[in-house]
mmCIF file of N, CA, C and O in Angstrom:
data_model
loop_
_atom_site.group_PDB
_atom_site.id
_atom_site.type_symbol
_atom_site.label_atom_id
_atom_site.label_comp_id
_atom_site.label_asym_id
_atom_site.label_seq_id
_atom_site.Cartn_x
_atom_site.Cartn_y
_atom_site.Cartn_z
ATOM 1 N N MET A 3 102.127 80.572 170.030
ATOM 2 C CA MET A 3 101.605 79.509 169.173
ATOM 3 C C MET A 3 101.487 78.228 169.984
ATOM 4 O O MET A 3 102.440 77.795 170.621
ATOM 5 N N LYS A 4 100.337 77.637 169.930
ATOM 6 C CA LYS A 4 100.053 76.463 170.725
ATOM 7 C C LYS A 4 100.281 75.189 169.908
ATOM 8 O O LYS A 4 99.877 75.100 168.767
ATOM 9 N N SER A 5 100.902 74.219 170.515
ATOM 10 C CA SER A 5 101.145 72.935 169.861
ATOM 11 C C SER A 5 99.931 72.032 170.053
ATOM 12 O O SER A 5 99.241 72.107 171.068
ATOM 13 N N SER A 6 99.681 71.168 169.082
ATOM 14 C CA SER A 6 98.531 70.276 169.177
ATOM 15 C C SER A 6 98.852 69.033 170.005
ATOM 16 O O SER A 6 97.990 68.223 170.254
ATOM 17 N N GLY A 7 100.079 68.890 170.422
ATOM 18 C CA GLY A 7 100.472 67.735 171.219
ATOM 19 C C GLY A 7 101.927 67.412 170.985
ATOM 20 O O GLY A 7 102.609 68.083 170.203
ATOM 21 N N PRO A 8 102.405 66.396 171.648
ATOM 22 C CA PRO A 8 103.816 66.037 171.483
ATOM 23 C C PRO A 8 104.109 65.550 170.063
ATOM 24 O O PRO A 8 103.275 64.893 169.441
ATOM 25 N N ARG A 9 105.274 65.937 169.573
ATOM 26 C CA ARG A 9 105.713 65.490 168.245
ATOM 27 C C ARG A 9 106.807 64.449 168.412
ATOM 28 O O ARG A 9 107.595 64.527 169.356
ATOM 29 N N PRO A 10 106.876 63.487 167.505
ATOM 30 C CA PRO A 10 107.958 62.503 167.581
ATOM 31 C C PRO A 10 109.323 63.195 167.474
ATOM 32 O O PRO A 10 109.484 64.164 166.730
ATOM 33 N N LEU A 11 110.273 62.690 168.221
ATOM 34 C CA LEU A 11 111.622 63.242 168.210
ATOM 35 C C LEU A 11 112.221 63.215 166.814
ATOM 36 O O LEU A 11 112.931 64.143 166.417
ATOM 37 N N SER A 12 111.904 62.194 166.020
ATOM 38 C CA SER A 12 112.436 62.106 164.654
ATOM 39 C C SER A 12 111.968 63.279 163.796
ATOM 40 O O SER A 12 112.725 63.805 162.982
ATOM 41 N N ASP A 13 110.726 63.719 163.993
ATOM 42 C CA ASP A 13 110.202 64.874 163.253
ATOM 43 C C ASP A 13 110.922 66.157 163.661
ATOM 44 O O ASP A 13 111.262 66.989 162.829
ATOM 45 N N ILE A 14 111.130 66.306 164.957
ATOM 46 C CA ILE A 14 111.819 67.490 165.470
ATOM 47 C C ILE A 14 113.259 67.526 164.966
ATOM 48 O O ILE A 14 113.745 68.566 164.516
ATOM 49 N N LEU A 15 113.925 66.383 165.009
ATOM 50 C CA LEU A 15 115.310 66.296 164.542
ATOM 51 C C LEU A 15 115.404 66.605 163.050
ATOM 52 O O LEU A 15 116.270 67.369 162.621
ATOM 53 N N ALA A 16 114.512 66.037 162.247
ATOM 54 C CA ALA A 16 114.526 66.285 160.801
ATOM 55 C C ALA A 16 114.308 67.764 160.501
ATOM 56 O O ALA A 16 114.992 68.344 159.647
ATOM 57 N N ALA A 17 113.374 68.387 161.204
ATOM 58 C CA ALA A 17 113.106 69.814 160.990
ATOM 59 C C ALA A 17 114.313 70.658 161.382
ATOM 60 O O ALA A 17 114.669 71.613 160.680
ATOM 61 N N THR A 18 114.949 70.300 162.474
ATOM 62 C CA THR A 18 116.132 71.041 162.933
ATOM 63 C C THR A 18 117.279 70.902 161.933
ATOM 64 O O THR A 18 117.940 71.890 161.600
ATOM 65 N N LEU A 19 117.508 69.704 161.442
ATOM 66 C CA LEU A 19 118.577 69.481 160.464
ATOM 67 C C LEU A 19 118.312 70.275 159.187
ATOM 68 O O LEU A 19 119.235 70.829 158.590
ATOM 69 N N ASN A 20 117.057 70.324 158.767
ATOM 70 C CA ASN A 20 116.696 71.118 157.587
ATOM 71 C C ASN A 20 116.948 72.595 157.824
ATOM 72 O O ASN A 20 117.483 73.288 156.963
ATOM 73 N N GLN A 21 116.547 73.087 158.981
ATOM 74 C CA GLN A 21 116.748 74.498 159.305
ATOM 75 C C GLN A 21 118.232 74.850 159.343
ATOM 76 O O GLN A 21 118.621 75.948 158.958
ATOM 77 N N LEU A 22 119.050 73.931 159.825
ATOM 78 C CA LEU A 22 120.494 74.172 159.894
ATOM 79 C C LEU A 22 121.187 73.969 158.545
ATOM 80 O O LEU A 22 122.360 74.289 158.392
ATOM 81 N N GLY A 23 120.464 73.390 157.596
ATOM 82 C CA GLY A 23 121.022 73.182 156.262
ATOM 83 C C GLY A 23 121.995 72.024 156.168
ATOM 84 O O GLY A 23 122.832 71.987 155.273
ATOM 85 N N ILE A 24 121.905 71.073 157.081
ATOM 86 C CA ILE A 24 122.852 69.952 157.043
ATOM 87 C C ILE A 24 122.201 68.616 156.696
ATOM 88 O O ILE A 24 122.887 67.608 156.595
ATOM 89 N N SER A 25 120.899 68.609 156.463
ATOM 90 C CA SER A 25 120.245 67.342 156.132
ATOM 91 C C SER A 25 120.750 66.777 154.805
ATOM 92 O O SER A 25 120.903 65.563 154.655
ATOM 93 N N ALA A 26 121.046 67.639 153.830
ATOM 94 C CA ALA A 26 121.571 67.171 152.537
ATOM 95 C C ALA A 26 122.937 66.508 152.717
ATOM 96 O O ALA A 26 123.226 65.480 152.102
ATOM 97 N N LYS A 27 123.780 67.091 153.573
ATOM 98 C CA LYS A 27 125.107 66.519 153.829
ATOM 99 C C LYS A 27 124.990 65.143 154.463
ATOM 100 O O LYS A 27 125.728 64.219 154.129
ATOM 101 N N ILE A 28 124.040 65.014 155.368
ATOM 102 C CA ILE A 28 123.825 63.722 156.025
ATOM 103 C C ILE A 28 123.375 62.684 155.006
ATOM 104 O O ILE A 28 123.855 61.548 155.006
ATOM 105 N N LYS A 29 122.467 63.070 154.111
ATOM 106 C CA LYS A 29 122.014 62.153 153.049
ATOM 107 C C LYS A 29 123.188 61.738 152.161
ATOM 108 O O LYS A 29 123.288 60.590 151.745
ATOM 109 N N GLN A 30 124.081 62.672 151.863
ATOM 110 C CA GLN A 30 125.247 62.355 151.035
ATOM 111 C C GLN A 30 126.129 61.323 151.731
ATOM 112 O O GLN A 30 126.582 60.359 151.101
ATOM 113 N N HIS A 31 126.359 61.489 153.009
ATOM 114 C CA HIS A 31 127.168 60.521 153.747
ATOM 115 C C HIS A 31 126.472 59.166 153.821
ATOM 116 O O HIS A 31 127.126 58.118 153.783
ATOM 117 N N GLU A 32 125.162 59.199 153.879
ATOM 118 C CA GLU A 32 124.397 57.960 153.886
ATOM 119 C C GLU A 32 124.587 57.199 152.570
ATOM 120 O O GLU A 32 124.709 55.971 152.573
ATOM 121 N N VAL A 33 124.632 57.933 151.452
ATOM 122 C CA VAL A 33 124.890 57.295 150.149
ATOM 123 C C VAL A 33 126.239 56.576 150.186
ATOM 124 O O VAL A 33 126.348 55.428 149.748
ATOM 125 N N LEU A 34 127.258 57.235 150.713
ATOM 126 C CA LEU A 34 128.589 56.626 150.788
ATOM 127 C C LEU A 34 128.560 55.377 151.657
ATOM 128 O O LEU A 34 129.178 54.364 151.318
ATOM 129 N N ASP A 35 127.841 55.439 152.772
ATOM 130 C CA ASP A 35 127.750 54.289 153.674
ATOM 131 C C ASP A 35 126.981 53.118 153.057
ATOM 132 O O ASP A 35 127.274 51.959 153.342
ATOM 133 N N LEU A 36 125.998 53.419 152.219
ATOM 134 C CA LEU A 36 125.148 52.377 151.622
ATOM 135 C C LEU A 36 125.631 51.906 150.253
ATOM 136 O O LEU A 36 124.955 51.106 149.604
ATOM 137 N N TRP A 37 126.766 52.402 149.797
ATOM 138 C CA TRP A 37 127.282 52.108 148.453
ATOM 139 C C TRP A 37 127.198 50.616 148.123
ATOM 140 O O TRP A 37 126.657 50.224 147.096
ATOM 141 N N GLU A 38 127.750 49.750 148.970
ATOM 142 C CA GLU A 38 127.766 48.315 148.668
ATOM 143 C C GLU A 38 126.350 47.745 148.561
ATOM 144 O O GLU A 38 126.067 46.945 147.671
ATOM 145 N N GLN A 39 125.466 48.165 149.438
ATOM 146 C CA GLN A 39 124.086 47.671 149.390
ATOM 147 C C GLN A 39 123.385 48.125 148.118
ATOM 148 O O GLN A 39 122.560 47.400 147.567
ATOM 149 N N ILE A 40 123.711 49.323 147.643
ATOM 150 C CA ILE A 40 123.046 49.870 146.460
ATOM 151 C C ILE A 40 123.537 49.204 145.187
ATOM 152 O O ILE A 40 122.738 48.818 144.340
ATOM 153 N N VAL A 41 124.858 49.053 145.034
ATOM 154 C CA VAL A 41 125.411 48.531 143.778
ATOM 155 C C VAL A 41 125.710 47.037 143.809
ATOM 156 O O VAL A 41 125.916 46.429 142.774
ATOM 157 N N GLY A 42 125.757 46.453 144.986
ATOM 158 C CA GLY A 42 126.048 45.032 145.100
ATOM 159 C C GLY A 42 127.516 44.785 145.402
ATOM 160 O O GLY A 42 128.387 45.624 145.161
ATOM 161 N N GLU A 43 127.757 43.610 145.913
ATOM 162 C CA GLU A 43 129.105 43.227 146.370
ATOM 163 C C GLU A 43 130.135 43.212 145.234
ATOM 164 O O GLU A 43 131.260 43.669 145.402
ATOM 165 N N GLN A 44 129.757 42.695 144.067
ATOM 166 C CA GLN A 44 130.703 42.577 142.954
ATOM 167 C C GLN A 44 131.237 43.945 142.526
ATOM 168 O O GLN A 44 132.443 44.127 142.372
ATOM 169 N N ILE A 45 130.365 44.899 142.339
ATOM 170 C CA ILE A 45 130.807 46.237 141.934
ATOM 171 C C ILE A 45 131.536 46.924 143.076
ATOM 172 O O ILE A 45 132.566 47.582 142.859
ATOM 173 N N ALA A 46 131.056 46.766 144.297
ATOM 174 C CA ALA A 46 131.693 47.409 145.453
ATOM 175 C C ALA A 46 133.131 46.919 145.661
ATOM 176 O O ALA A 46 133.959 47.662 146.180
ATOM 177 N N ARG A 47 133.426 45.695 145.220
ATOM 178 C CA ARG A 47 134.803 45.190 145.339
ATOM 179 C C ARG A 47 135.779 45.923 144.435
ATOM 180 O O ARG A 47 136.962 46.010 144.732
ATOM 181 N N VAL A 48 135.283 46.459 143.323
ATOM 182 C CA VAL A 48 136.173 47.111 142.350
ATOM 183 C C VAL A 48 135.969 48.620 142.256
ATOM 184 O O VAL A 48 136.734 49.307 141.589
ATOM 185 N N ALA A 49 134.944 49.127 142.914
ATOM 186 C CA ALA A 49 134.634 50.556 142.834
ATOM 187 C C ALA A 49 134.262 51.075 144.224
ATOM 188 O O ALA A 49 133.342 50.563 144.851
ATOM 189 N N THR A 50 134.979 52.087 144.672
ATOM 190 C CA THR A 50 134.773 52.646 146.005
ATOM 191 C C THR A 50 134.212 54.061 145.907
ATOM 192 O O THR A 50 134.790 54.908 145.225
ATOM 193 N N ALA A 51 133.112 54.296 146.597
ATOM 194 C CA ALA A 51 132.533 55.643 146.656
ATOM 195 C C ALA A 51 133.398 56.485 147.588
ATOM 196 O O ALA A 51 133.569 56.144 148.752
ATOM 197 N N GLU A 52 133.938 57.581 147.044
ATOM 198 C CA GLU A 52 134.865 58.400 147.827
ATOM 199 C C GLU A 52 134.214 59.626 148.442
ATOM 200 O O GLU A 52 134.368 59.876 149.630
ATOM 201 N N ASN A 53 133.539 60.433 147.635
ATOM 202 C CA ASN A 53 132.868 61.612 148.167
ATOM 203 C C ASN A 53 131.835 62.134 147.174
ATOM 204 O O ASN A 53 131.747 61.655 146.056
ATOM 205 N N ILE A 54 131.082 63.125 147.633
ATOM 206 C CA ILE A 54 130.047 63.746 146.813
ATOM 207 C C ILE A 54 130.230 65.255 146.899
ATOM 208 O O ILE A 54 130.362 65.801 147.993
ATOM 209 N N ARG A 55 130.263 65.880 145.736
ATOM 210 C CA ARG A 55 130.367 67.342 145.651
ATOM 211 C C ARG A 55 129.420 67.846 144.578
ATOM 212 O O ARG A 55 129.452 67.363 143.449
ATOM 213 N N ASP A 56 128.588 68.798 144.932
ATOM 214 C CA ASP A 56 127.667 69.418 143.973
ATOM 215 C C ASP A 56 126.843 68.398 143.189
ATOM 216 O O ASP A 56 126.669 68.518 141.979
ATOM 217 N N GLY A 57 126.381 67.365 143.861
ATOM 218 C CA GLY A 57 125.560 66.353 143.216
ATOM 219 C C GLY A 57 126.329 65.336 142.397
ATOM 220 O O GLY A 57 125.738 64.472 141.761
ATOM 221 N N LYS A 58 127.662 65.435 142.423
ATOM 222 C CA LYS A 58 128.509 64.486 141.693
ATOM 223 C C LYS A 58 129.128 63.503 142.670
ATOM 224 O O LYS A 58 129.756 63.896 143.646
ATOM 225 N N LEU A 59 128.949 62.224 142.370
ATOM 226 C CA LEU A 59 129.522 61.153 143.177
ATOM 227 C C LEU A 59 130.840 60.736 142.538
ATOM 228 O O LEU A 59 130.883 60.390 141.356
ATOM 229 N N PHE A 60 131.905 60.792 143.310
ATOM 230 C CA PHE A 60 133.233 60.427 142.816
ATOM 231 C C PHE A 60 133.553 59.003 143.263
ATOM 232 O O PHE A 60 133.510 58.688 144.449
ATOM 233 N N ILE A 61 133.852 58.162 142.252
ATOM 234 C CA ILE A 61 134.093 56.741 142.465
ATOM 235 C C ILE A 61 135.503 56.391 142.020
ATOM 236 O O ILE A 61 135.912 56.699 140.896
ATOM 237 N N SER A 62 136.239 55.713 142.888
ATOM 238 C CA SER A 62 137.564 55.206 142.546
ATOM 239 C C SER A 62 137.391 53.770 142.039
ATOM 240 O O SER A 62 136.822 52.926 142.737
ATOM 241 N N VAL A 63 137.866 53.520 140.820
ATOM 242 C CA VAL A 63 137.701 52.205 140.186
ATOM 243 C C VAL A 63 139.070 51.548 140.040
ATOM 244 O O VAL A 63 140.045 52.201 139.671
ATOM 245 N N LYS A 64 139.144 50.243 140.321
ATOM 246 C CA LYS A 64 140.432 49.529 140.335
ATOM 247 C C LYS A 64 141.131 49.440 138.987
ATOM 248 O O LYS A 64 142.345 49.421 138.937
ATOM 249 N N ASN A 65 140.371 49.374 137.896
ATOM 250 C CA ASN A 65 141.030 49.282 136.593
ATOM 251 C C ASN A 65 140.145 49.844 135.490
ATOM 252 O O ASN A 65 138.950 50.072 135.679
ATOM 253 N N SER A 66 140.747 50.056 134.336
ATOM 254 C CA SER A 66 140.035 50.704 133.223
ATOM 255 C C SER A 66 138.916 49.824 132.645
ATOM 256 O O SER A 66 137.924 50.345 132.138
ATOM 257 N N THR A 67 139.072 48.527 132.714
ATOM 258 C CA THR A 67 138.033 47.633 132.211
ATOM 259 C C THR A 67 136.738 47.836 133.002
ATOM 260 O O THR A 67 135.658 47.977 132.421
ATOM 261 N N TRP A 68 136.854 47.844 134.315
ATOM 262 C CA TRP A 68 135.686 48.072 135.152
ATOM 263 C C TRP A 68 135.170 49.499 134.998
ATOM 264 O O TRP A 68 133.964 49.740 135.027
ATOM 265 N N ARG A 69 136.072 50.446 134.823
ATOM 266 C CA ARG A 69 135.651 51.837 134.629
ATOM 267 C C ARG A 69 134.741 51.938 133.402
ATOM 268 O O ARG A 69 133.681 52.561 133.449
ATOM 269 N N ASN A 70 135.142 51.300 132.314
ATOM 270 C CA ASN A 70 134.327 51.311 131.091
ATOM 271 C C ASN A 70 132.981 50.626 131.304
ATOM 272 O O ASN A 70 131.948 51.101 130.814
ATOM 273 N N GLU A 71 132.986 49.518 132.014
ATOM 274 C CA GLU A 71 131.743 48.796 132.299
ATOM 275 C C GLU A 71 130.796 49.673 133.123
ATOM 276 O O GLU A 71 129.595 49.755 132.847
ATOM 277 N N LEU A 72 131.354 50.356 134.124
ATOM 278 C CA LEU A 72 130.534 51.198 134.994
ATOM 279 C C LEU A 72 129.997 52.428 134.264
ATOM 280 O O LEU A 72 128.914 52.918 134.594
ATOM 281 N N LEU A 73 130.729 52.900 133.276
ATOM 282 C CA LEU A 73 130.228 54.026 132.475
ATOM 283 C C LEU A 73 128.913 53.650 131.793
ATOM 284 O O LEU A 73 128.003 54.470 131.684
ATOM 285 N N TYR A 74 128.800 52.388 131.342
ATOM 286 C CA TYR A 74 127.559 51.913 130.717
ATOM 287 C C TYR A 74 126.414 51.825 131.730
ATOM 288 O O TYR A 74 125.248 51.951 131.375
ATOM 289 N N LEU A 75 126.777 51.597 133.005
ATOM 290 C CA LEU A 75 125.768 51.430 134.053
ATOM 291 C C LEU A 75 125.475 52.727 134.812
ATOM 292 O O LEU A 75 124.669 52.730 135.737
ATOM 293 N N LYS A 76 126.108 53.805 134.414
ATOM 294 C CA LYS A 76 126.035 55.068 135.155
ATOM 295 C C LYS A 76 124.606 55.511 135.464
ATOM 296 O O LYS A 76 124.264 55.776 136.618
ATOM 297 N N GLN A 77 123.754 55.612 134.470
ATOM 298 C CA GLN A 77 122.381 56.094 134.692
ATOM 299 C C GLN A 77 121.591 55.151 135.596
ATOM 300 O O GLN A 77 120.816 55.598 136.441
ATOM 301 N N GLU A 78 121.813 53.868 135.439
ATOM 302 C CA GLU A 78 121.136 52.890 136.294
ATOM 303 C C GLU A 78 121.578 53.047 137.753
ATOM 304 O O GLU A 78 120.748 52.991 138.673
ATOM 305 N N ILE A 79 122.864 53.272 137.968
ATOM 306 C CA ILE A 79 123.383 53.452 139.328
ATOM 307 C C ILE A 79 122.827 54.739 139.939
ATOM 308 O O ILE A 79 122.403 54.747 141.098
ATOM 309 N N ILE A 80 122.799 55.824 139.164
ATOM 310 C CA ILE A 80 122.234 57.090 139.652
ATOM 311 C C ILE A 80 120.778 56.888 140.063
ATOM 312 O O ILE A 80 120.343 57.335 141.131
ATOM 313 N N GLN A 81 120.027 56.187 139.223
ATOM 314 C CA GLN A 81 118.615 55.926 139.513
ATOM 315 C C GLN A 81 118.460 55.095 140.788
ATOM 316 O O GLN A 81 117.595 55.377 141.626
ATOM 317 N N LYS A 82 119.299 54.072 140.961
ATOM 318 C CA LYS A 82 119.228 53.225 142.158
ATOM 319 C C LYS A 82 119.512 54.037 143.422
ATOM 320 O O LYS A 82 118.835 53.879 144.436
ATOM 321 N N ILE A 83 120.534 54.890 143.349
ATOM 322 C CA ILE A 83 120.897 55.709 144.509
ATOM 323 C C ILE A 83 119.751 56.635 144.887
ATOM 324 O O ILE A 83 119.326 56.682 146.041
ATOM 325 N N ASN A 84 119.254 57.378 143.911
ATOM 326 C CA ASN A 84 118.199 58.356 144.185
ATOM 327 C C ASN A 84 116.909 57.684 144.644
ATOM 328 O O ASN A 84 116.205 58.209 145.508
ATOM 329 N N SER A 85 116.629 56.522 144.086
ATOM 330 C CA SER A 85 115.454 55.770 144.501
ATOM 331 C C SER A 85 115.608 55.316 145.958
ATOM 332 O O SER A 85 114.676 55.436 146.755
ATOM 333 N N ARG A 86 116.767 54.817 146.290
ATOM 334 C CA ARG A 86 117.039 54.351 147.655
ATOM 335 C C ARG A 86 116.934 55.494 148.671
ATOM 336 O O ARG A 86 116.456 55.311 149.785
ATOM 337 N N MET A 87 117.355 56.689 148.271
ATOM 338 C CA MET A 87 117.354 57.841 149.168
ATOM 339 C C MET A 87 116.022 58.609 149.132
ATOM 340 O O MET A 87 115.841 59.552 149.876
ATOM 341 N N ASN A 88 115.120 58.217 148.251
ATOM 342 C CA ASN A 88 113.812 58.870 148.092
ATOM 343 C C ASN A 88 113.911 60.351 147.753
ATOM 344 O O ASN A 88 113.028 61.140 148.094
ATOM 345 N N GLN A 89 114.990 60.727 147.095
ATOM 346 C CA GLN A 89 115.161 62.088 146.597
ATOM 347 C C GLN A 89 116.374 62.128 145.679
ATOM 348 O O GLN A 89 117.192 61.210 145.679
ATOM 349 N N GLU A 90 116.452 63.182 144.883
ATOM 350 C CA GLU A 90 117.580 63.298 143.960
ATOM 351 C C GLU A 90 118.790 63.849 144.696
ATOM 352 O O GLU A 90 118.890 65.029 144.971
ATOM 353 N N ILE A 91 119.702 62.948 145.014
ATOM 354 C CA ILE A 91 120.942 63.306 145.706
ATOM 355 C C ILE A 91 122.067 63.416 144.676
ATOM 356 O O ILE A 91 122.910 64.308 144.746
ATOM 357 N N ILE A 92 122.069 62.475 143.723
ATOM 358 C CA ILE A 92 123.152 62.361 142.741
ATOM 359 C C ILE A 92 122.612 62.693 141.360
ATOM 360 O O ILE A 92 121.586 62.177 140.940
ATOM 361 N N ASN A 93 123.338 63.564 140.622
ATOM 362 C CA ASN A 93 122.956 63.839 139.242
ATOM 363 C C ASN A 93 124.048 63.447 138.266
ATOM 364 O O ASN A 93 123.848 63.498 137.053
ATOM 365 N N ASP A 94 125.216 63.038 138.778
ATOM 366 C CA ASP A 94 126.306 62.586 137.910
ATOM 367 C C ASP A 94 127.260 61.723 138.724
ATOM 368 O O ASP A 94 127.339 61.845 139.949
ATOM 369 N N ILE A 95 127.971 60.847 138.034
ATOM 370 C CA ILE A 95 129.006 60.029 138.666
ATOM 371 C C ILE A 95 130.282 60.194 137.886
ATOM 372 O O ILE A 95 130.278 60.113 136.655
ATOM 373 N N ILE A 96 131.359 60.430 138.596
ATOM 374 C CA ILE A 96 132.679 60.557 137.983
ATOM 375 C C ILE A 96 133.482 59.330 138.408
ATOM 376 O O ILE A 96 133.751 59.126 139.590
ATOM 377 N N PHE A 97 133.837 58.513 137.419
ATOM 378 C CA PHE A 97 134.645 57.320 137.679
ATOM 379 C C PHE A 97 136.099 57.669 137.408
ATOM 380 O O PHE A 97 136.429 58.190 136.358
ATOM 381 N N ARG A 98 136.952 57.371 138.372
ATOM 382 C CA ARG A 98 138.371 57.660 138.175
ATOM 383 C C ARG A 98 139.238 56.571 138.742
ATOM 384 O O ARG A 98 138.833 55.741 139.458
#
């Protein structure tokens, strides 16, 4: 099979990560790294993104008052995350 020319390294890397099945894991870690940028400084001070399992984002919240407030914002936060990542990474958030 003949190539039409050189491909950007980013394309080759993305294809390789997909073939290895680890691109989703990388996106999940990216969500954790971008947590403060996605939700803002005020929420990030009281809620820490801990990990992601099976599309569920687990958040540690400092107190029950904030936990209740974040429950009201859950769908908005899920939408912000998925929009930022340009794909559906998160389908639920567990606040604890």
